[in-house]
Coordinates of C-alpha atoms in Angstrom, one line a residue:
Chain A
M1 CA 0.0 0.0 0.0
S2 CA 1.5 3.3 -1.1
S3 CA 2.2 6.0 1.4
I4 CA 1.7 9.8 1.2
A5 CA 5.5 10.1 0.8
E6 CA 5.5 7.8 -2.2
L7 CA 2.6 9.7 -3.7
T8 CA 4.4 13.0 -3.2
E9 CA 7.4 11.6 -5.1
C10 CA 5.1 10.5 -8.0
V11 CA 3.4 13.8 -8.2
R12 CA 6.7 15.7 -8.1
A13 CA 8.2 13.4 -10.8
F14 CA 5.0 13.9 -12.9
A15 CA 5.4 17.7 -12.7
E16 CA 9.1 17.7 -13.3
E17 CA 9.0 15.4 -16.3
R18 CA 6.7 17.9 -18.0
D19 CA 8.6 21.0 -16.8
W20 CA 5.6 22.2 -15.0
Q21 CA 7.3 23.5 -11.9
Q22 CA 7.1 27.0 -13.4
F23 CA 3.3 26.8 -13.0
H24 CA 3.4 25.4 -9.5
T25 CA 3.6 28.5 -7.4
P26 CA 1.7 28.1 -4.1
K27 CA -1.0 30.5 -5.3
N28 CA -1.6 28.5 -8.5
L29 CA -1.6 25.2 -6.6
A30 CA -4.1 26.6 -4.0
M31 CA -6.4 27.7 -6.9
A32 CA -6.1 24.3 -8.5
L33 CA -7.0 22.7 -5.2
A34 CA -10.0 24.9 -4.9
G35 CA -11.1 24.1 -8.4
E36 CA -10.9 20.4 -7.7
V37 CA -12.8 20.7 -4.5
G38 CA -15.4 22.6 -6.5
E39 CA -15.7 19.6 -8.8
L40 CA -16.2 17.3 -5.9
L41 CA -18.9 19.5 -4.4
A42 CA -20.6 19.6 -7.8
E43 CA -21.0 15.8 -7.7
L44 CA -22.8 16.1 -4.3
Q45 CA -24.7 19.4 -4.5
W46 CA -28.1 18.1 -5.5
L47 CA -28.1 15.0 -3.3
T48 CA -30.0 14.7 0.0
P49 CA -27.7 13.9 2.9
E50 CA -28.9 10.3 2.7
Q51 CA -28.2 10.0 -1.0
S52 CA -24.8 11.5 -0.4
A53 CA -24.0 8.8 2.2
A54 CA -24.8 6.2 -0.5
V55 CA -22.8 7.7 -3.4
M56 CA -20.3 4.9 -3.5
D57 CA -23.1 2.4 -4.1
D58 CA -23.7 4.0 -7.5
E59 CA -20.9 2.7 -9.8
Q60 CA -20.6 5.7 -12.1
L61 CA -21.2 8.4 -9.4
G62 CA -18.9 6.6 -7.0
Q63 CA -16.1 6.5 -9.6
R64 CA -16.5 10.2 -10.3
V65 CA -16.4 11.1 -6.6
R66 CA -13.4 8.9 -6.1
A67 CA -11.7 10.5 -9.1
E68 CA -12.3 14.1 -7.8
M69 CA -11.0 13.1 -4.4
G70 CA -7.9 11.8 -6.2
D71 CA -7.5 15.2 -7.9
V72 CA -7.9 17.0 -4.6
T73 CA -5.3 14.8 -3.1
I74 CA -2.8 15.3 -5.9
Y75 CA -2.9 19.1 -5.6
L76 CA -2.9 19.1 -1.8
V77 CA 0.2 16.8 -1.8
R78 CA 1.9 18.9 -4.5
L79 CA 1.3 22.2 -2.6
A80 CA 2.6 20.6 0.6
D81 CA 5.7 19.4 -1.3
V82 CA 6.4 22.8 -2.8
L83 CA 5.9 24.5 0.7
G84 CA 7.7 21.8 2.7
V85 CA 4.7 21.0 4.8
D86 CA 4.1 17.6 6.4
L87 CA 0.4 17.2 5.9
V88 CA -0.1 14.4 8.3
Q89 CA 1.8 16.2 11.1
A90 CA 0.1 19.5 10.4
A91 CA -3.3 17.7 10.7
L92 CA -2.3 15.9 13.9
D93 CA -1.1 19.2 15.4
K94 CA -4.5 20.9 14.5
L95 CA -6.4 17.9 16.0
E96 CA -4.4 18.2 19.2
Q97 CA -5.1 22.0 19.3
S98 CA -8.8 21.3 18.7
S99 CA -9.0 18.6 21.3
R100 CA -8.1 21.2 23.9
R101 CA -10.7 23.7 22.8
Y102 CA -13.4 21.2 21.8
T103 CA -13.1 18.9 24.8
V104 CA -15.4 15.9 24.9
E105 CA -17.3 17.5 27.8
A106 CA -17.8 20.8 26.1
A107 CA -18.5 19.5 22.6
Y108 CA -20.3 16.2 23.0
G109 CA -23.1 16.0 20.4
S110 CA -22.8 19.6 19.6
V111 CA -21.1 21.6 16.9
A112 CA -21.7 24.9 18.5
K113 CA -18.7 27.2 18.1
I114 CA -16.4 27.5 21.0
N115 CA -14.2 30.6 21.1
G116 CA -15.5 31.9 17.8
D117 CA -14.1 29.0 15.7
H118 CA -16.1 26.5 13.7
P119 CA -15.8 23.0 15.3
P120 CA -13.3 20.8 13.4
A121 CA -13.9 17.2 12.6
Chain B
M1 CA 6.4 9.5 11.2
S2 CA 2.6 9.0 11.2
S3 CA 0.9 7.7 8.2
I4 CA -2.4 8.7 6.6
A5 CA -4.0 5.5 8.0
E6 CA -3.0 6.5 11.5
L7 CA -4.3 10.1 10.9
T8 CA -7.6 8.6 9.7
E9 CA -7.9 6.6 12.9
C10 CA -7.2 9.7 15.0
V11 CA -9.8 11.9 13.1
R12 CA -12.4 9.1 13.4
A13 CA -11.8 8.7 17.1
F14 CA -11.9 12.5 17.6
A15 CA -15.3 12.6 15.9
E16 CA -16.7 9.5 17.6
E17 CA -15.7 10.7 21.1
R18 CA -17.7 13.8 20.5
D19 CA -20.7 12.0 18.9
W20 CA -20.2 14.0 15.8
Q21 CA -20.8 11.3 13.2
Q22 CA -24.3 12.6 12.9
F23 CA -23.0 15.8 11.3
H24 CA -20.5 14.0 9.1
T25 CA -22.6 13.3 6.0
P26 CA -20.5 13.5 2.8
K27 CA -22.2 16.7 1.8
N28 CA -21.3 18.4 5.1
L29 CA -17.7 17.1 5.0
A30 CA -17.3 18.3 1.4
M31 CA -18.6 21.8 2.5
A32 CA -16.3 21.9 5.4
L33 CA -13.4 20.9 3.1
A34 CA -14.3 23.8 0.8
G35 CA -14.5 26.1 3.7
E36 CA -11.0 25.2 4.9
V37 CA -9.6 25.5 1.3
G38 CA -11.2 29.0 1.3
E39 CA -9.3 29.9 4.5
L40 CA -6.1 28.6 2.9
L41 CA -6.7 30.7 -0.2
A42 CA -7.4 33.8 2.0
E43 CA -3.8 33.5 3.4
L44 CA -2.4 33.7 -0.2
Q45 CA -4.8 35.8 -2.1
W46 CA -3.0 39.2 -2.0
L47 CA 0.5 37.8 -2.4
T48 CA 2.5 37.9 -5.6
P49 CA 3.6 34.5 -6.9
E50 CA 7.0 35.2 -5.6
Q51 CA 5.8 36.2 -2.1
S52 CA 3.6 33.1 -2.1
A53 CA 6.7 30.9 -2.8
A54 CA 8.3 32.4 0.3
V55 CA 5.4 32.1 2.8
M56 CA 7.1 29.6 4.9
D57 CA 9.9 32.0 5.6
D58 CA 7.5 34.3 7.5
E59 CA 7.0 32.6 10.9
Q60 CA 3.4 33.8 11.5
L61 CA 2.2 33.5 8.0
G62 CA 3.9 30.1 7.6
Q63 CA 2.2 28.8 10.7
R64 CA -1.2 30.0 9.5
V65 CA -0.7 28.3 6.1
R66 CA 0.5 25.1 7.7
A67 CA -2.5 25.2 10.1
E68 CA -5.0 25.7 7.2
M69 CA -3.4 22.8 5.3
G70 CA -3.8 20.7 8.4
D71 CA -7.5 21.6 8.5
V72 CA -7.9 20.7 4.8
T73 CA -6.2 17.4 5.4
I74 CA -8.4 16.6 8.4
Y75 CA -11.6 17.0 6.4
L76 CA -10.3 15.3 3.3
V77 CA -9.2 12.3 5.3
R78 CA -12.5 12.2 7.2
L79 CA -14.6 12.4 4.0
A80 CA -12.4 9.6 2.6
D81 CA -13.0 7.5 5.7
V82 CA -16.8 8.0 5.6
L83 CA -16.9 7.1 1.9
G84 CA -14.4 4.3 2.1
V85 CA -12.0 5.9 -0.4
D86 CA -8.3 5.2 -0.4
L87 CA -7.0 8.8 -1.1
V88 CA -3.5 7.7 -2.1
Q89 CA -4.7 5.0 -4.4
A90 CA -7.3 7.3 -6.0
A91 CA -4.6 9.9 -6.5
L92 CA -2.2 7.4 -8.1
D93 CA -5.0 6.2 -10.4
K94 CA -5.7 9.7 -11.5
L95 CA -2.0 10.4 -12.1
E96 CA -1.8 7.2 -14.2
Q97 CA -4.8 8.3 -16.2
S98 CA -3.4 11.8 -16.7
S99 CA 0.0 10.5 -17.7
R100 CA -1.7 8.8 -20.7
R101 CA -3.4 12.0 -21.8
Y102 CA -0.7 14.5 -20.8
T103 CA 2.3 12.6 -22.2
V104 CA 5.6 14.2 -21.7
E105 CA 5.8 14.7 -25.5
A106 CA 2.5 16.4 -25.7
A107 CA 2.6 18.4 -22.5
Y108 CA 6.2 19.4 -22.0
G109 CA 6.4 23.0 -20.7
S110 CA 2.7 23.6 -21.5
V111 CA -0.5 23.5 -19.6
A112 CA -2.7 23.8 -22.6
K113 CA -5.7 21.6 -22.3
I114 CA -5.7 18.2 -24.0
N115 CA -9.1 16.7 -24.7
G116 CA -11.0 19.4 -22.9
D117 CA -9.6 18.8 -19.5
H118 CA -7.5 21.1 -17.4
P119 CA -4.0 19.7 -17.0
P120 CA -3.4 18.0 -13.7
A121 CA -0.2 18.4 -11.6
Chain C
M1 CA -32.7 51.0 -4.0
S2 CA -29.1 50.7 -5.2
S3 CA -28.3 48.9 -8.4
I4 CA -25.4 46.7 -9.2
A5 CA -23.8 49.5 -11.3
E6 CA -23.9 51.8 -8.2
L7 CA -22.4 49.0 -6.1
T8 CA -19.7 48.6 -8.7
E9 CA -18.8 52.3 -8.5
C10 CA -18.7 52.1 -4.7
V11 CA -16.4 49.1 -4.7
R12 CA -14.1 50.6 -7.3
A13 CA -13.9 53.9 -5.3
F14 CA -13.2 52.0 -2.1
A15 CA -10.3 50.2 -3.8
E16 CA -8.9 53.2 -5.5
E17 CA -9.0 55.4 -2.4
R18 CA -6.8 52.9 -0.7
D19 CA -4.5 52.4 -3.7
W20 CA -5.5 48.7 -3.8
Q21 CA -5.8 48.3 -7.5
Q22 CA -2.3 46.8 -7.5
F23 CA -3.6 43.8 -5.6
H24 CA -6.7 43.4 -7.7
T25 CA -5.5 41.1 -10.4
P26 CA -8.2 38.8 -11.7
K27 CA -6.4 35.9 -10.1
N28 CA -6.3 37.5 -6.7
L29 CA -9.9 38.6 -6.9
A30 CA -11.0 35.1 -7.9
M31 CA -9.1 33.7 -4.9
A32 CA -10.7 36.3 -2.6
L33 CA -14.1 35.3 -4.0
A34 CA -13.4 31.7 -3.3
G35 CA -12.3 32.5 0.2
E36 CA -15.5 34.4 0.9
V37 CA -17.7 31.6 -0.6
G38 CA -15.8 29.3 1.8
E39 CA -16.8 31.5 4.7
L40 CA -20.4 31.3 3.6
L41 CA -20.3 27.5 3.3
A42 CA -18.8 27.4 6.8
E43 CA -21.9 29.0 8.2
L44 CA -24.1 26.3 6.7
Q45 CA -21.9 23.2 6.8
W46 CA -23.3 21.5 9.9
L47 CA -26.9 22.4 9.4
T48 CA -29.5 20.0 8.1
P49 CA -31.2 21.1 4.9
E50 CA -34.2 22.2 6.9
Q51 CA -32.1 24.2 9.4
S52 CA -30.4 25.8 6.5
A53 CA -33.8 26.9 5.1
A54 CA -34.4 28.7 8.4
V55 CA -31.1 30.4 8.9
M56 CA -32.5 33.9 8.5
D57 CA -34.9 33.3 11.4
D58 CA -31.9 33.2 13.8
E59 CA -30.8 36.8 14.3
Q60 CA -27.1 36.2 14.7
L61 CA -26.7 33.4 12.2
G62 CA -28.8 35.3 9.7
Q63 CA -26.6 38.4 10.1
R64 CA -23.5 36.3 9.5
V65 CA -24.9 34.6 6.4
R66 CA -26.0 38.0 5.1
A67 CA -22.6 39.5 5.8
E68 CA -20.8 36.7 4.0
M69 CA -23.1 37.0 1.0
G70 CA -22.2 40.7 1.0
D71 CA -18.5 39.9 0.9
V72 CA -19.0 37.4 -1.9
T73 CA -20.9 40.1 -3.9
I74 CA -18.2 42.7 -3.3
Y75 CA -15.5 40.5 -4.8
L76 CA -17.7 39.2 -7.7
V77 CA -18.6 42.8 -8.6
R78 CA -15.0 43.9 -8.3
L79 CA -13.8 41.1 -10.5
A80 CA -16.5 41.8 -13.1
D81 CA -15.4 45.5 -13.1
V82 CA -11.7 44.7 -13.5
L83 CA -12.6 42.3 -16.4
G84 CA -15.3 44.4 -18.0
V85 CA -18.0 41.7 -17.6
D86 CA -21.6 42.6 -17.2
L87 CA -22.7 40.0 -14.6
V88 CA -26.4 40.3 -15.1
Q89 CA -26.1 39.9 -18.9
A90 CA -23.6 37.0 -18.5
A91 CA -26.1 35.3 -16.2
L92 CA -29.0 35.9 -18.5
D93 CA -27.0 34.5 -21.4
K94 CA -26.2 31.4 -19.5
L95 CA -29.8 30.9 -18.4
E96 CA -30.8 31.2 -22.1
Q97 CA -28.2 28.6 -23.1
S98 CA -29.3 26.3 -20.2
S99 CA -33.0 26.6 -21.1
R100 CA -32.3 25.1 -24.5
R101 CA -30.4 22.1 -23.0
Y102 CA -32.5 21.7 -19.9
T103 CA -35.9 22.2 -21.5
V104 CA -38.9 21.9 -19.2
E105 CA -39.9 18.7 -20.8
A106 CA -36.5 17.0 -20.4
A107 CA -35.6 18.4 -17.0
Y108 CA -38.9 18.6 -15.1
G109 CA -38.4 17.5 -11.5
S110 CA -35.0 16.0 -12.3
V111 CA -31.5 17.3 -11.9
A112 CA -30.0 14.5 -14.0
K113 CA -27.2 15.7 -16.2
I114 CA -28.0 16.4 -19.8
N115 CA -25.0 16.4 -22.2
G116 CA -22.5 15.9 -19.5
D117 CA -23.1 19.2 -17.7
H118 CA -24.5 19.7 -14.2
P119 CA -27.9 21.2 -14.3
P120 CA -28.0 24.8 -13.6
A121 CA -30.5 26.6 -11.4
Chain D
M1 CA -30.1 47.0 -19.3
S2 CA -31.4 44.3 -16.9
S3 CA -31.3 44.7 -13.2
I4 CA -30.4 42.2 -10.5
A5 CA -34.1 42.1 -9.6
E6 CA -35.1 41.1 -13.1
L7 CA -32.4 38.5 -13.1
T8 CA -33.7 37.2 -9.8
E9 CA -37.1 36.8 -11.3
C10 CA -35.7 35.0 -14.4
V11 CA -33.7 32.6 -12.2
R12 CA -36.7 31.9 -10.0
A13 CA -39.0 31.3 -13.0
F14 CA -36.4 29.0 -14.6
A15 CA -36.2 26.9 -11.4
E16 CA -40.0 26.8 -10.8
E17 CA -40.8 25.8 -14.4
R18 CA -38.7 22.8 -13.9
D19 CA -40.0 22.0 -10.4
W20 CA -36.4 22.4 -9.1
Q21 CA -37.3 24.3 -5.8
Q22 CA -37.0 21.0 -4.0
F23 CA -33.3 20.9 -4.8
H24 CA -32.7 24.5 -3.9
T25 CA -32.0 24.3 -0.2
P26 CA -29.6 27.0 0.9
K27 CA -26.9 24.3 1.5
N28 CA -27.3 22.9 -2.0
L29 CA -27.2 26.4 -3.5
A30 CA -24.1 27.3 -1.5
M31 CA -22.4 24.1 -2.7
A32 CA -23.4 24.9 -6.3
L33 CA -22.0 28.4 -5.9
A34 CA -18.7 27.0 -4.6
G35 CA -18.6 24.6 -7.6
E36 CA -19.0 27.3 -10.1
V37 CA -16.4 29.5 -8.4
G38 CA -14.1 26.5 -8.6
E39 CA -14.7 26.4 -12.4
L40 CA -13.9 30.1 -12.6
L41 CA -10.6 29.5 -10.7
A42 CA -9.8 26.7 -13.0
E43 CA -9.8 29.0 -16.0
L44 CA -7.2 31.3 -14.2
Q45 CA -5.1 28.9 -12.2
W46 CA -2.1 28.5 -14.5
L47 CA -2.0 32.1 -15.7
T48 CA 0.5 34.7 -14.5
P49 CA -1.1 37.8 -12.9
E50 CA -0.4 39.7 -16.2
Q51 CA -2.0 36.9 -18.3
S52 CA -5.0 36.9 -16.0
A53 CA -5.4 40.7 -16.5
A54 CA -5.6 40.0 -20.3
V55 CA -8.0 37.1 -20.3
M56 CA -10.8 39.0 -22.0
D57 CA -8.5 39.7 -25.0
D58 CA -8.5 36.0 -25.8
E59 CA -11.9 35.3 -27.4
Q60 CA -12.3 31.7 -26.3
L61 CA -10.9 32.1 -22.8
G62 CA -12.7 35.4 -22.4
Q63 CA -16.0 33.6 -23.2
R64 CA -15.3 30.8 -20.8
V65 CA -14.5 33.3 -18.0
R66 CA -17.6 35.3 -18.7
A67 CA -19.7 32.1 -18.8
E68 CA -18.4 31.0 -15.4
M69 CA -19.0 34.4 -13.9
G70 CA -22.6 34.1 -15.3
D71 CA -23.0 30.7 -13.5
V72 CA -21.6 32.1 -10.3
T73 CA -24.1 35.0 -10.5
I74 CA -27.0 32.7 -11.2
Y75 CA -26.4 30.7 -8.0
L76 CA -25.6 33.7 -5.9
V77 CA -28.8 35.4 -6.9
R78 CA -30.9 32.3 -6.5
L79 CA -29.5 31.7 -3.0
A80 CA -30.2 35.4 -2.1
D81 CA -33.8 34.9 -3.4
V82 CA -34.4 31.8 -1.4
L83 CA -33.0 33.4 1.8
G84 CA -34.5 36.8 1.2
V85 CA -31.2 38.7 1.1
D86 CA -30.7 41.9 -0.8
L87 CA -27.2 41.3 -2.2
V88 CA -26.5 44.9 -3.2
Q89 CA -27.6 46.2 0.2
A90 CA -25.7 43.5 2.0
A91 CA -22.6 44.4 0.0
L92 CA -23.0 48.1 0.7
D93 CA -23.4 47.4 4.4
K94 CA -20.2 45.4 4.4
L95 CA -18.3 48.1 2.5
E96 CA -19.5 50.7 5.1
Q97 CA -18.3 48.5 7.9
S98 CA -15.0 47.9 6.2
S99 CA -14.5 51.6 5.5
R100 CA -14.5 52.2 9.3
R101 CA -12.0 49.5 10.0
Y102 CA -9.8 50.0 6.9
T103 CA -9.7 53.7 6.8
V104 CA -7.8 55.3 4.0
E105 CA -5.2 56.5 6.4
A106 CA -4.6 53.0 8.0
A107 CA -5.0 51.0 4.8
Y108 CA -3.5 53.1 2.0
G109 CA -1.4 50.8 -0.3
S110 CA -1.4 48.0 2.2
V111 CA -3.5 44.9 2.6
A112 CA -2.1 44.1 6.1
K113 CA -4.9 42.8 8.3
I114 CA -6.5 45.2 10.7
N115 CA -8.2 43.6 13.7
G116 CA -7.6 40.1 12.6
D117 CA -9.7 40.2 9.4
H118 CA -8.5 40.0 5.8
P119 CA -8.8 43.3 4.0
P120 CA -11.8 43.4 1.8
A121 CA -11.8 45.0 -1.7

């Protein structure tokens, strides 16, 4: 099973082979990331919450959703590579920070904001 | 070094401890993902491409960018977990597909569309 | 009642008084637009569809949603001004185009794609 | 020249003729809005700031950018209609609020944050 580090290498090689680094400024990569997230949203936008929970049961729709998530991942990983950010560690650090603000006691069953921030996952 | 699978477990546990699964429909998670990508864009929006390439050199700005990328990763991983999508494999499959459309010969140094699709990384 | 043309003038004057035109490249404005749309999504992301239909009944939440929609409008109007696009006409032209693809007969009560495009409003 | 009120009527009629109100919850419309903003970003993502300033000089690219801005406008106007928000007034109110925080003296030629908020247009 491939790791995020291996994926990062593959995406970097893909870009370098095509001499695309010139286009990969952090601004451009962030825009591309937003574009792909938009495409993902478009697959889900008219579904009810229940239908959205069942997307992977529909072969064609499931494939499209999976493909868009693949595109989102490609750009996120590429942006992280260009900026030298360890995505997993950055995520773990945010979770740690969130766990101290959204303690189980304070946040159980509720997504009400605490200290002006939207609750994280 | 933590892996994406370990991160996925942490994010799932974080959500379950707080009884937040009820809020984690794919639609909601996709919206949250878009919201966090928006926050990332906001950190970069007024910078020139060159300034954006140097964001990590500024301690405060670099921390904010890293934090937003952490938030994006949290929601992407949570959405993938809820849908049962292997992000790394989905990304590798998209890269493979893209490599056949955007061959090195056809796409070297150019991001012109081939077959109506925006070039990937 | 103010018009979109008057708003455009106000936004332009606001930017020029502050010598902000230098930051208002179409790329930057598109990123800012996406950032504000992200903030709007964040206000709605954890709500059920029914709760989202009632947002304006909650004074604080309604004000935040209205404020975010104001921000989205500011950037959309500014981008249109910088590019010389008439937003209302562009929208009417798209609606006209969509009405020929998504005829009432073909699209009644259904948002299934026709000709590979997501149904518009 | 059509006004935003006339556009709102057209978009509403378009949706009602097709019995699409059922799909037009504020959440869905916000997702659709984000999807279209993503498509707009995708048209600009690989351009330099200078190239982005010249997009309307390229006939095909200019048409695509205009079309995406039309789609963004359609969904923004539809969301505003469903929520009962006057977009122009909401925008003017935000500009007024911003003018008091980002005074010309404090904000001239600079987009540095004041009071923790990203500078608006």
